[in-house]
XYZ file of C-alpha atoms in Angstrom:
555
model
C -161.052 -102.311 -86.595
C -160.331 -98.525 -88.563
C -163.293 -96.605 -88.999
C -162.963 -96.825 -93.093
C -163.997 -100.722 -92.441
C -166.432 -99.575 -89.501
C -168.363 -97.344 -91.314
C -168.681 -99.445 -94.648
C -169.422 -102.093 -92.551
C -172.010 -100.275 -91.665
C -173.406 -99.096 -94.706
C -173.066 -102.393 -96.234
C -175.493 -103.853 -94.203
C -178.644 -101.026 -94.996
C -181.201 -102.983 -97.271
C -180.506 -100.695 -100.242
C -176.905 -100.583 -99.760
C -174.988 -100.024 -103.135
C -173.011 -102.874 -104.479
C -170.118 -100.949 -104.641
C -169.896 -99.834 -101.003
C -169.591 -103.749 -100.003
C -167.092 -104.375 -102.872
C -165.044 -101.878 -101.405
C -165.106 -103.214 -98.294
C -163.773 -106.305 -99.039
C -160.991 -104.587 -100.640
C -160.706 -103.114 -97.543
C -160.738 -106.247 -95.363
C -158.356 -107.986 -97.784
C -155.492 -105.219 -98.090
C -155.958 -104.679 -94.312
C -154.775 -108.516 -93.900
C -158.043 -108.841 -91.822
C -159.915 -112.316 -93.808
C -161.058 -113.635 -90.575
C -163.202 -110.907 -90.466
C -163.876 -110.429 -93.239
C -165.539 -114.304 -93.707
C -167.604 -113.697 -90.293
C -168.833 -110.253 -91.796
C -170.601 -111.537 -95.019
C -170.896 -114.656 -94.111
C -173.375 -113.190 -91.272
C -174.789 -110.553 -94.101
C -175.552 -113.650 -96.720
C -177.315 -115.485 -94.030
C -179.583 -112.453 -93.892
C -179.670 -111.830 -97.524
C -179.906 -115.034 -98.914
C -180.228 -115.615 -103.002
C -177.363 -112.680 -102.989
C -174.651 -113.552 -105.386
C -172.421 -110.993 -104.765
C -172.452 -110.914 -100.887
C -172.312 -115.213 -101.203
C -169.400 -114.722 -103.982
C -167.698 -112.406 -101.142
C -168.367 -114.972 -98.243
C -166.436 -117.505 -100.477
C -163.504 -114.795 -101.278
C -162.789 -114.723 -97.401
C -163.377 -118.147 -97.099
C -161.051 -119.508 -99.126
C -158.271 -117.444 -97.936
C -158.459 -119.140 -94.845
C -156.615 -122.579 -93.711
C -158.512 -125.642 -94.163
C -161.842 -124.468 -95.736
C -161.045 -124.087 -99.523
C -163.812 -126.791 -100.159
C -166.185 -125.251 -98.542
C -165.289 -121.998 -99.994
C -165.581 -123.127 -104.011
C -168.862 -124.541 -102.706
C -170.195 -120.665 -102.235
C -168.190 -119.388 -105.259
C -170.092 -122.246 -107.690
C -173.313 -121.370 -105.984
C -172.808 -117.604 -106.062
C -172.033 -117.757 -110.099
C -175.705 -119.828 -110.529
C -177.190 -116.837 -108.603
C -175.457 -113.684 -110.630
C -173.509 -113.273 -114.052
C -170.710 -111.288 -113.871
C -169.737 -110.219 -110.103
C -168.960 -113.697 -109.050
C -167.299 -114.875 -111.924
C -164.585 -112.766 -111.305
C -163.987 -113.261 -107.668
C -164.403 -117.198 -108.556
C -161.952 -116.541 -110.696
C -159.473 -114.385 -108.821
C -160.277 -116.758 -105.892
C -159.548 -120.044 -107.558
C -156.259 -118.702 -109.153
C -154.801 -118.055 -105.628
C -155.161 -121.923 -104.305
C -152.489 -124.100 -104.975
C -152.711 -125.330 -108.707
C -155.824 -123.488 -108.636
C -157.483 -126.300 -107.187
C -157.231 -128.055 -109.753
C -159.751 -126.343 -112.032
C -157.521 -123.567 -114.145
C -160.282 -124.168 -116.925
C -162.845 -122.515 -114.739
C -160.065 -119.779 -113.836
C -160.101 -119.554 -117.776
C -163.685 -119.592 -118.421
C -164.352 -116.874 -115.822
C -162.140 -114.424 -116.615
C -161.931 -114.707 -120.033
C -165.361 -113.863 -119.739
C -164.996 -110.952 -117.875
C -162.424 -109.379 -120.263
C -165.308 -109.808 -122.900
C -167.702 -107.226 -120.558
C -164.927 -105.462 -118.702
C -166.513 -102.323 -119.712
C -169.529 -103.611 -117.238
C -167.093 -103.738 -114.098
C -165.323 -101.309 -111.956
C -162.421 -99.640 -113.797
C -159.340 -100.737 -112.832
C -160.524 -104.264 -111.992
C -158.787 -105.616 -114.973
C -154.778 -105.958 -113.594
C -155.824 -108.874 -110.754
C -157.963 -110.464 -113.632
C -154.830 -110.850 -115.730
C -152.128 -111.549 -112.666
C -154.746 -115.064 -112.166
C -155.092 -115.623 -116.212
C -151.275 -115.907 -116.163
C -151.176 -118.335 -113.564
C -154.147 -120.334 -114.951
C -152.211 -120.222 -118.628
C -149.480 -122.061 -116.927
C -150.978 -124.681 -115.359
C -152.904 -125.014 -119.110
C -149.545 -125.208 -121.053
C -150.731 -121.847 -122.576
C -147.091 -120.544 -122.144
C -147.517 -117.323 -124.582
C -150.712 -116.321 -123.238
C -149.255 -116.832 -119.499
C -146.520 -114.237 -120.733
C -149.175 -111.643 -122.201
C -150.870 -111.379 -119.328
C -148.416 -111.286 -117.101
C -146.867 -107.931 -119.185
C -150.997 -106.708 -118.049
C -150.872 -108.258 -114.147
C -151.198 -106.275 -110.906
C -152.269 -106.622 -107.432
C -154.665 -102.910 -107.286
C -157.662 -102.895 -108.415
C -157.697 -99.671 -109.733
C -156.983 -97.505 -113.001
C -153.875 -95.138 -111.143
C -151.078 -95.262 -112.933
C -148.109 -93.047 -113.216
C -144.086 -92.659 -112.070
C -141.595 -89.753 -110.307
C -140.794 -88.795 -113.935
C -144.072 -88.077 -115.554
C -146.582 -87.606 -112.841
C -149.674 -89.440 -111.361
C -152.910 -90.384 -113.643
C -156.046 -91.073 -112.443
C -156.957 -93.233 -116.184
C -155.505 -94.996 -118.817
C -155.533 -92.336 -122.025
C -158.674 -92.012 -123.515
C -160.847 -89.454 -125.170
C -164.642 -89.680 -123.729
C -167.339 -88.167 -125.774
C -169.967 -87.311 -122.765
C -172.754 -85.270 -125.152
C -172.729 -84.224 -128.706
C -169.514 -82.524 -129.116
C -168.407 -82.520 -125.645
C -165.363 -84.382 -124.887
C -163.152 -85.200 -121.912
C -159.463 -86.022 -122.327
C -158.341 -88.766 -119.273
C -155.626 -89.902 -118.437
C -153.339 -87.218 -120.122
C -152.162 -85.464 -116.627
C -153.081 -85.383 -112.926
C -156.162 -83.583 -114.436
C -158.717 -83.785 -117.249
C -159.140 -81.280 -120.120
C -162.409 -80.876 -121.978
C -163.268 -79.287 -125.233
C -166.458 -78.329 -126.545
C -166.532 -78.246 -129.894
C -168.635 -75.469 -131.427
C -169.270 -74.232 -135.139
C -166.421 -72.112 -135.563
C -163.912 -73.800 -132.999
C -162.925 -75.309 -130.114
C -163.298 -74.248 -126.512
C -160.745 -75.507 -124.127
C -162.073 -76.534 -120.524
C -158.870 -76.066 -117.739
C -155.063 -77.043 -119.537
C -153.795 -79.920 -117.521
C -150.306 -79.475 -115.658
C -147.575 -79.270 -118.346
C -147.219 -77.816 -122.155
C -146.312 -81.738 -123.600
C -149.440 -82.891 -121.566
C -151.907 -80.593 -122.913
C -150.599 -80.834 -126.922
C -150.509 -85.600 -125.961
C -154.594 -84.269 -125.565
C -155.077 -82.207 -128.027
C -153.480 -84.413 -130.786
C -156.184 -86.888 -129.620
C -158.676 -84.486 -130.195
C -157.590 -83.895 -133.755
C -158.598 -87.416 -134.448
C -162.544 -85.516 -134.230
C -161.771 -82.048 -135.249
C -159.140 -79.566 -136.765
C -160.835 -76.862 -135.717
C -158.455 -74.054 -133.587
C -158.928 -73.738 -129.886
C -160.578 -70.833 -129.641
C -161.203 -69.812 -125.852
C -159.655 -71.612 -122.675
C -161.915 -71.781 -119.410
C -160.387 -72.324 -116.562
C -162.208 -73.484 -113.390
C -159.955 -72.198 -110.857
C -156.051 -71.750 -110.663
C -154.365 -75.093 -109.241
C -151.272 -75.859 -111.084
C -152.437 -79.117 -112.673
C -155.156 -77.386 -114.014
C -153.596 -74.319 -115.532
C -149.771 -75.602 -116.058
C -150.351 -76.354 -120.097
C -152.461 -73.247 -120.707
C -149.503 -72.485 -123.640
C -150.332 -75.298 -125.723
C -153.820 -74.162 -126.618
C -152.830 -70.500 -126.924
C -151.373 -71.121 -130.166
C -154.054 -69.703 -132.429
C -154.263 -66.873 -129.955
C -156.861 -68.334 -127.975
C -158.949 -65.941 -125.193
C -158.334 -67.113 -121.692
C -161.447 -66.977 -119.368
C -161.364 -67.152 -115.579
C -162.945 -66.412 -111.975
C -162.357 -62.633 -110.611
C -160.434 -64.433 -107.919
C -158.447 -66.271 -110.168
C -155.251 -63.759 -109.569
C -155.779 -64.676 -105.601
C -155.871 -67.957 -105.628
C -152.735 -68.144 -108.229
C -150.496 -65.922 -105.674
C -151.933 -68.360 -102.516
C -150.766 -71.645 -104.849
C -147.262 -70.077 -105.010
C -146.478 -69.231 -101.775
C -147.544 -72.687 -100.474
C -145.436 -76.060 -99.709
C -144.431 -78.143 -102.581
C -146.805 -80.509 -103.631
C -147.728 -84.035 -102.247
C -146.134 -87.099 -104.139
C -146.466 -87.213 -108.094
C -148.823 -84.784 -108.445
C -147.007 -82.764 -111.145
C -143.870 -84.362 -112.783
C -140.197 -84.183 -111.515
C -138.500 -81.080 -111.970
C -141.851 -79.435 -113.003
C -142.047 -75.462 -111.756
C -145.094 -75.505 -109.360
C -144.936 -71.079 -109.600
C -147.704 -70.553 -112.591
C -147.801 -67.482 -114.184
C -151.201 -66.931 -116.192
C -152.935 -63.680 -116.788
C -156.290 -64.056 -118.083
C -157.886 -61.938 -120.734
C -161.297 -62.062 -119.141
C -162.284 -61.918 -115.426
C -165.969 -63.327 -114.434
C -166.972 -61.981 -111.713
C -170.901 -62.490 -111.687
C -172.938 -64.945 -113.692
C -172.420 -64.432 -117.095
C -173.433 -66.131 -120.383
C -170.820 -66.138 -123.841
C -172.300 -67.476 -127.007
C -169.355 -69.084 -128.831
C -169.920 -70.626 -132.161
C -173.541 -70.734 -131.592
C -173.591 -72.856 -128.163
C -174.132 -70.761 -124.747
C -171.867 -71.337 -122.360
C -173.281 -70.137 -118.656
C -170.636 -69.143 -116.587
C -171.076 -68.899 -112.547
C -168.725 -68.044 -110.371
C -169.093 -69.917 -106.878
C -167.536 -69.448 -103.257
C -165.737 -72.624 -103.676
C -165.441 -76.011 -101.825
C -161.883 -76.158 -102.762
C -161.077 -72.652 -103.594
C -162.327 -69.161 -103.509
C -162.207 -68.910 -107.290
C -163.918 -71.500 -108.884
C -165.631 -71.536 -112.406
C -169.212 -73.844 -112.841
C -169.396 -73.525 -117.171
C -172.935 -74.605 -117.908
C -174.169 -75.478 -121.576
C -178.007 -76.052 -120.942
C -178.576 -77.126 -124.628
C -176.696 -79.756 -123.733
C -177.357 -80.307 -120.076
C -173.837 -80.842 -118.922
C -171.588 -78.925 -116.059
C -167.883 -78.662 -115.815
C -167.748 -78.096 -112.274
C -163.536 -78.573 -111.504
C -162.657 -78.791 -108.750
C -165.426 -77.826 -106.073
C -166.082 -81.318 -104.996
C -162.338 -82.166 -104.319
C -162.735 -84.183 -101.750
C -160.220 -82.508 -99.415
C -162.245 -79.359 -99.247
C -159.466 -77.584 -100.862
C -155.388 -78.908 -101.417
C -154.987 -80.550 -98.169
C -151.553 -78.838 -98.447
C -152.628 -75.123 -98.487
C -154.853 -72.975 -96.102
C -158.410 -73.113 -98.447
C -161.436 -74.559 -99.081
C -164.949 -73.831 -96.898
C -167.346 -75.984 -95.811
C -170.243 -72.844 -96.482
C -168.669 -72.441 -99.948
C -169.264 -75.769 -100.805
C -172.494 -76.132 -99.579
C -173.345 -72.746 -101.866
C -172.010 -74.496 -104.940
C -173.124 -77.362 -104.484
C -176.535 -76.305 -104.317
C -176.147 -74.153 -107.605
C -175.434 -77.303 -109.464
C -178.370 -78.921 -108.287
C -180.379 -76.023 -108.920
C -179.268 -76.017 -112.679
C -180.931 -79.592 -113.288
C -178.009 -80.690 -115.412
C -178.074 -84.285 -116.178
C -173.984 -84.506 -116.499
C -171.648 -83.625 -114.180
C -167.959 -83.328 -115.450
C -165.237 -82.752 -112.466
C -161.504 -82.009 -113.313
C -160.409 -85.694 -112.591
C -161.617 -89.006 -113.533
C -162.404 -90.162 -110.420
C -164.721 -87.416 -108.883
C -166.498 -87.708 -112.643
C -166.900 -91.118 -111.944
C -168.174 -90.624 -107.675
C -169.601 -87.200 -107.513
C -172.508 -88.259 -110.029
C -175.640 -85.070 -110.201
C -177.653 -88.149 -108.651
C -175.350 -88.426 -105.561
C -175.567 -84.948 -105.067
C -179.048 -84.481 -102.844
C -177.726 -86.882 -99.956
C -174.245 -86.292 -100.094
C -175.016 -82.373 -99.425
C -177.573 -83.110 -96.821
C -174.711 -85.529 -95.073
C -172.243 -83.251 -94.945
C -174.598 -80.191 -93.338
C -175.062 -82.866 -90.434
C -171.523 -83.847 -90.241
C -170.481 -79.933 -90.420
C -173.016 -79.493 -87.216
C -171.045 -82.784 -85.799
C -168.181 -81.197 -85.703
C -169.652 -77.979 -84.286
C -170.328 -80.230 -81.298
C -167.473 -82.025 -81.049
C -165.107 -79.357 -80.954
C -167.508 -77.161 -77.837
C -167.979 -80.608 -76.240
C -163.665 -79.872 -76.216
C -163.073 -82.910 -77.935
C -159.460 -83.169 -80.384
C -159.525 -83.855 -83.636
C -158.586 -87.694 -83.436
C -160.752 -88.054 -80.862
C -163.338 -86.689 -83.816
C -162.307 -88.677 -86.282
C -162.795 -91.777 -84.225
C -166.695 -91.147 -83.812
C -167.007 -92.648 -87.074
C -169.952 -90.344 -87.694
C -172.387 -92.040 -90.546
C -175.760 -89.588 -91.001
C -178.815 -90.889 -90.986
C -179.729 -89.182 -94.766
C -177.169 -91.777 -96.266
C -179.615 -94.639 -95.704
C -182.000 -93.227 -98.147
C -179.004 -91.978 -100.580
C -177.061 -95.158 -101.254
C -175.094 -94.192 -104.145
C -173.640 -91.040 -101.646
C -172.243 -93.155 -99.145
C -168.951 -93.753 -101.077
C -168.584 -90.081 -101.746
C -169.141 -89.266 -98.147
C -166.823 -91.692 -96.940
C -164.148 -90.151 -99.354
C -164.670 -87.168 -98.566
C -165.529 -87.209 -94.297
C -161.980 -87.794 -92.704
C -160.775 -84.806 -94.715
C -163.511 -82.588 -94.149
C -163.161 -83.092 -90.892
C -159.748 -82.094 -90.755
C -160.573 -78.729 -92.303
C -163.368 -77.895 -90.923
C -161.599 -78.283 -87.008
C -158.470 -76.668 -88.210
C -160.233 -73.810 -89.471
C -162.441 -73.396 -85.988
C -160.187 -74.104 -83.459
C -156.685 -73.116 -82.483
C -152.952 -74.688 -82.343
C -153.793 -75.739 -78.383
C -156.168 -78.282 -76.698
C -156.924 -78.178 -73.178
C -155.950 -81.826 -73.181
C -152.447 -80.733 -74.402
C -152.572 -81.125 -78.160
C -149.828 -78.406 -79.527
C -148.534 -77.285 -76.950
C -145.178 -79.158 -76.914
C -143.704 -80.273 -80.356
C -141.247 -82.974 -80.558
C -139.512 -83.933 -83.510
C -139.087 -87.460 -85.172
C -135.377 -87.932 -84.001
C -136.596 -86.876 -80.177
C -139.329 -89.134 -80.450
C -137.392 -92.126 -82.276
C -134.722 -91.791 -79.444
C -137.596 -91.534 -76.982
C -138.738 -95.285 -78.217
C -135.549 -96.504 -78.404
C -134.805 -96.467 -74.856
C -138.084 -98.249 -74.392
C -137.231 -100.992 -76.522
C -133.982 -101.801 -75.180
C -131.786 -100.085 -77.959
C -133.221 -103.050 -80.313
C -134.183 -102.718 -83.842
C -136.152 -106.072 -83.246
C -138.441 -103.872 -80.967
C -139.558 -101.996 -83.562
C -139.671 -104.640 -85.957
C -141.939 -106.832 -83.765
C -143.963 -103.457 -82.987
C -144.788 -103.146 -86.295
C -145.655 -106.570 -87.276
C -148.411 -106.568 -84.688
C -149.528 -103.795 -85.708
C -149.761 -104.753 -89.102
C -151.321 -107.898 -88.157
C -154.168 -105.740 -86.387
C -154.274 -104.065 -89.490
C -152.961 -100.662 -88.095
C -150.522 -100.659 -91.331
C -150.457 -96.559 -91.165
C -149.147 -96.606 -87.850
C -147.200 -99.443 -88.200
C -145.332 -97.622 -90.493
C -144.637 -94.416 -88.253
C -143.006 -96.840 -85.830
C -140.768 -98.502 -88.277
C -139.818 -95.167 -89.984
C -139.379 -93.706 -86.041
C -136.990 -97.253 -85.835
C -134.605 -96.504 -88.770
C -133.716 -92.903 -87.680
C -132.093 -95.123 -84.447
C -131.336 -98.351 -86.511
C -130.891 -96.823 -89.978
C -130.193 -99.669 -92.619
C -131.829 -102.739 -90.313
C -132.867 -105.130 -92.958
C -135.677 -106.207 -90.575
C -137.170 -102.536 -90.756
C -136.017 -102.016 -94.516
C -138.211 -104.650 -95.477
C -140.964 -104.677 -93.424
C -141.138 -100.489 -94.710
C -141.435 -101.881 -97.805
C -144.070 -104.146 -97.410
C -146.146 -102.192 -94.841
C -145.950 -99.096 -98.240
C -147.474 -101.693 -100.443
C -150.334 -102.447 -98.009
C -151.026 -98.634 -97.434
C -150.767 -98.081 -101.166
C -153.271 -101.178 -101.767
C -155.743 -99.656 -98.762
C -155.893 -96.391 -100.227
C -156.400 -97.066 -103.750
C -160.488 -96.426 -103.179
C -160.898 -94.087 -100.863
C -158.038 -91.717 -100.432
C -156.186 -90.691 -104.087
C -153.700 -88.390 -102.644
C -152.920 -91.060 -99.463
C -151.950 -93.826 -102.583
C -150.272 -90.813 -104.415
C -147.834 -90.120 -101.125
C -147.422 -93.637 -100.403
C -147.095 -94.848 -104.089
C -144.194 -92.108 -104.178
C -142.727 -92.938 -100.911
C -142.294 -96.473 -102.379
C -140.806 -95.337 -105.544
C -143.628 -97.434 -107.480
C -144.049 -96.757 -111.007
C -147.321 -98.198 -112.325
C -147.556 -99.035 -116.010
C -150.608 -97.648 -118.053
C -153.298 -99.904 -117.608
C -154.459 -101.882 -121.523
């Protein structure tokens, strides 16, 4: 079993455990191929927690993907929808749609998930796409032949809001402007990144300036739906290209730009680095920004603009060294970018601190606000003011984890395998999911940063490249491409889809073109993108992009 489904395995079973963390694990079993388990998992966890709906609702998801027991699977979905509204509708629902002819009940397919559309807003974004992929089939089997075809133009397997292509770039949310306190709005789903404005008396301030000019004026015409006032000042929270790229299309009524004192650093670091993972900026899109700003912060500072205070406090930086917090106390809300990327900085450059984002961290909590506002939809949505106490207090104990780990001479993977879960999480249920999303990566930093390019066990010391190694596993497998091919099924089977994939892509540098390892690549990238959808954005981003998927804007 991975550690991702160890450790919320783990979690899910704490008496307080969020519902969220066992919802994602189920995702987890289910795009891992793994049902067995997952049936013998809650089925042992509703035994313990019986009168559960959701954890019962669950048992019957696994259940009924298995031969032979779809009886006794509806059995648990029709008691788990008597026990809780909502939850277990929709996996009755989703459930029901996937047996043959639904089972013969496509009404209660119909009843269920019409239902849900009603009170989507009460479920996990992104949940919507699997509701309509069952509608459609449900429709069929009803003779509801123009309904079928609307929601299959709205189907998909992910249960998530992504959506995006090569052309135009990755989104974390379907377009949307998001009014989080009087006057303070949040543009999603424009970019990579989110722009806010805070509209004052005498205009509008700008909060970061997404990745391009066109997707910085798509928000702003959005905005003019509330306000004609000009853009007055743009803030930006630290110098990443998604976050800066656009800054032109809010300069237009000669706007004063605002950043960190290390804001010129961090813009010469972004443009010496690699090129950027996946779709994170649109095809063809320069990645070299050139801003100057027209004020430096460099301590804590307040501006009064239009008669609301904006606090502005530098901070060390969990993802870089010149990040921006902009308070508005009268208000109680925080743009914090960036500083809880959960990568502890671009996990393609040399940045980030574990220290620095302890420091900043703690500043937000020490302001009291009761909004938090990241630079993307999801870490708005995770990194929550109220997760903050236990997520900071697990991630001092996994930072003295690793401390161990590495003068106990242990390797990174070897690490990373420990599956390390702190003890302050059982007390802080709605920061295990943010933990979890962020551990693996802090990990990675933290060890890279403290230890150098050779182990005593012989990490780094010899490099090989893919062709060397591809040739090396050729020879074992008898010159076959059906040795790689059967490699990888097993794998997959085990649910080891990531390195699955390695072999198969080490298999057509000797084999290139085997239709055996052309498809199975295919469908081991649709797993990986499926597995990561929760826990790891930038692992769907690389694997949505190595796949060539284009998603369609969630309605």
């Amino acid at each position: 079993m991975n550690v991702e489904i160890a450790a919320l395995s783990q979690a899910a079973t704490w008496p307080n455990a969020d519902r969220r963390t066992r919802i994602v694990l189920a995702n987890q079993f289910m795009t891992a191929g793994l049902d067995k388990e997952g049936f013998e998992f809650f089925s042992a966890l509703s035994a313990q927690m019986q009168g559960d709906g959701l954890v019962l609702a669950l048992t019957g998801v696994f259940q009924s993907r298995l031969e032979g027991q779809a009886e006794e699977a509806i059995a648990k979905l029709d008691a788990a929808t008597s026990l809780d509204l909502g939850l277990p509708h929709y996996f009755r629902g989703i459930s029901l749609a996937r047996l043959p002819e639904c089972a013969g009940r496509a009404e209660t397919v119909v009843a269920d998930l019409e239902f849900v559309l009603m009170v989507k807003d009460q479920f996990p974004p992104g949940f919507m796409r699997p509701v309509h992929a069952a509608l459609s089939q449900a429709y069929d089997l009803l003779g509801r032949t123009d309904d079928a075809t609307r929601a299959r133009g709205r189907a998909g397997h992910l249960t998530t809001d992504y959506w995006g292509n090569p052309e135009d770039g990755f989104r974390f949310a379907s377009q949307r402007l998001i009014e989080h306190a009087q006057g303070v709005y949040v543009a999603q789903g424009y970019d990579f990144s989110d722009v806010g404005f805070v509209i004052t008396d005498n205009g509008v301030v700008a909060i970061d300036a997404t990745s391009t000019p066109e997707h910085a004026a798509a928000a702003l015409r959005e905005l003019r739906k509330v306000t004609e006032l000009p853009v007055t000042h743009v803030i930006l929270t630290h110098a990443h290209w998604d976050h800066v790229g656009g800054l032109d299309a809010f300069k237009a009524d000669g706007a004063t730009v605002i950043a960190q004192a290390n804001f010129p650093h961090e813009i010469a670091l972004q443009n010496s680095g690699p090129p950027p993972l996946g779709y994170y900026l649109p095809r063809g899109e320069s990645r070299h920004a050139q801003v100057t700003p027209d004020h430096l912060v460099d301590h804590q500072e307040t501006l009064t603009i239009g008669g609301v205070d904006f606090t502005l406090i530098p901070i060390p930086g969990g993802e870089t060294d010149d990040g921006l917090v902009i308070h508005i106390p009268s208000l109680d809300v925080a743009f914090t970018g960036d500083m809880c990327m959960p990568y502890l900085g671009s996990p393609t450059l040399a940045e980030g601190s574990a220290q620095g984002l302890f420091e900043a961290m703690q500043t937000v909590i020490g302001l009291r606000p009761q909004k938090l506002i990241h630079g993307h939809t999801a870490l708005t949505e995770n990194y929550t003011i109220e997760a903050f106490p236990g997520l900071l207090a697990a991630l001092r104990d996994l930072e003295q984890f690793i401390d161990t780990g590495i003068r106990d001479g242990l390797t990174l993977v070897e690490i990373l395998q420990l599956n390390h879960m702190p003890d302050d999480l059982k007390t802080h249920p709605v920061s295990v999911m943010p933990y979890l999303v962020t551990r693996d990566n802090f990990i990675q930093r933290v060890h890279r940063q403290r230890t150098g390019y050779w182990h005593r066990q012989g990490e780094g010391i010899e490099r090989f490249t893919s062709p060397e190694l591809a040739a090396a596993l050729d020879l074992l497998g008898g010159k076959s491409s059906v040795a790689f091919s059967t490699a990888g099924l097993d794998l997959a089977r085990r649910g080891e889809h990531a390195l699955a994939l390695h072999i198969v892509d080490l298999g057509l540098l000797s084999h290139a073109g085997a239709p055996e390892l052309v498809d199975l690549r295919q469908n081991l990238l649709d797993s990986l993108v499926a597995r990561n959808q929760t826990l790891s954005p930038f692992k769907f981003m690389h694997y949505a992009a190595r796949a060539n998927l284009e998603l369609a804007q969630p309605e």
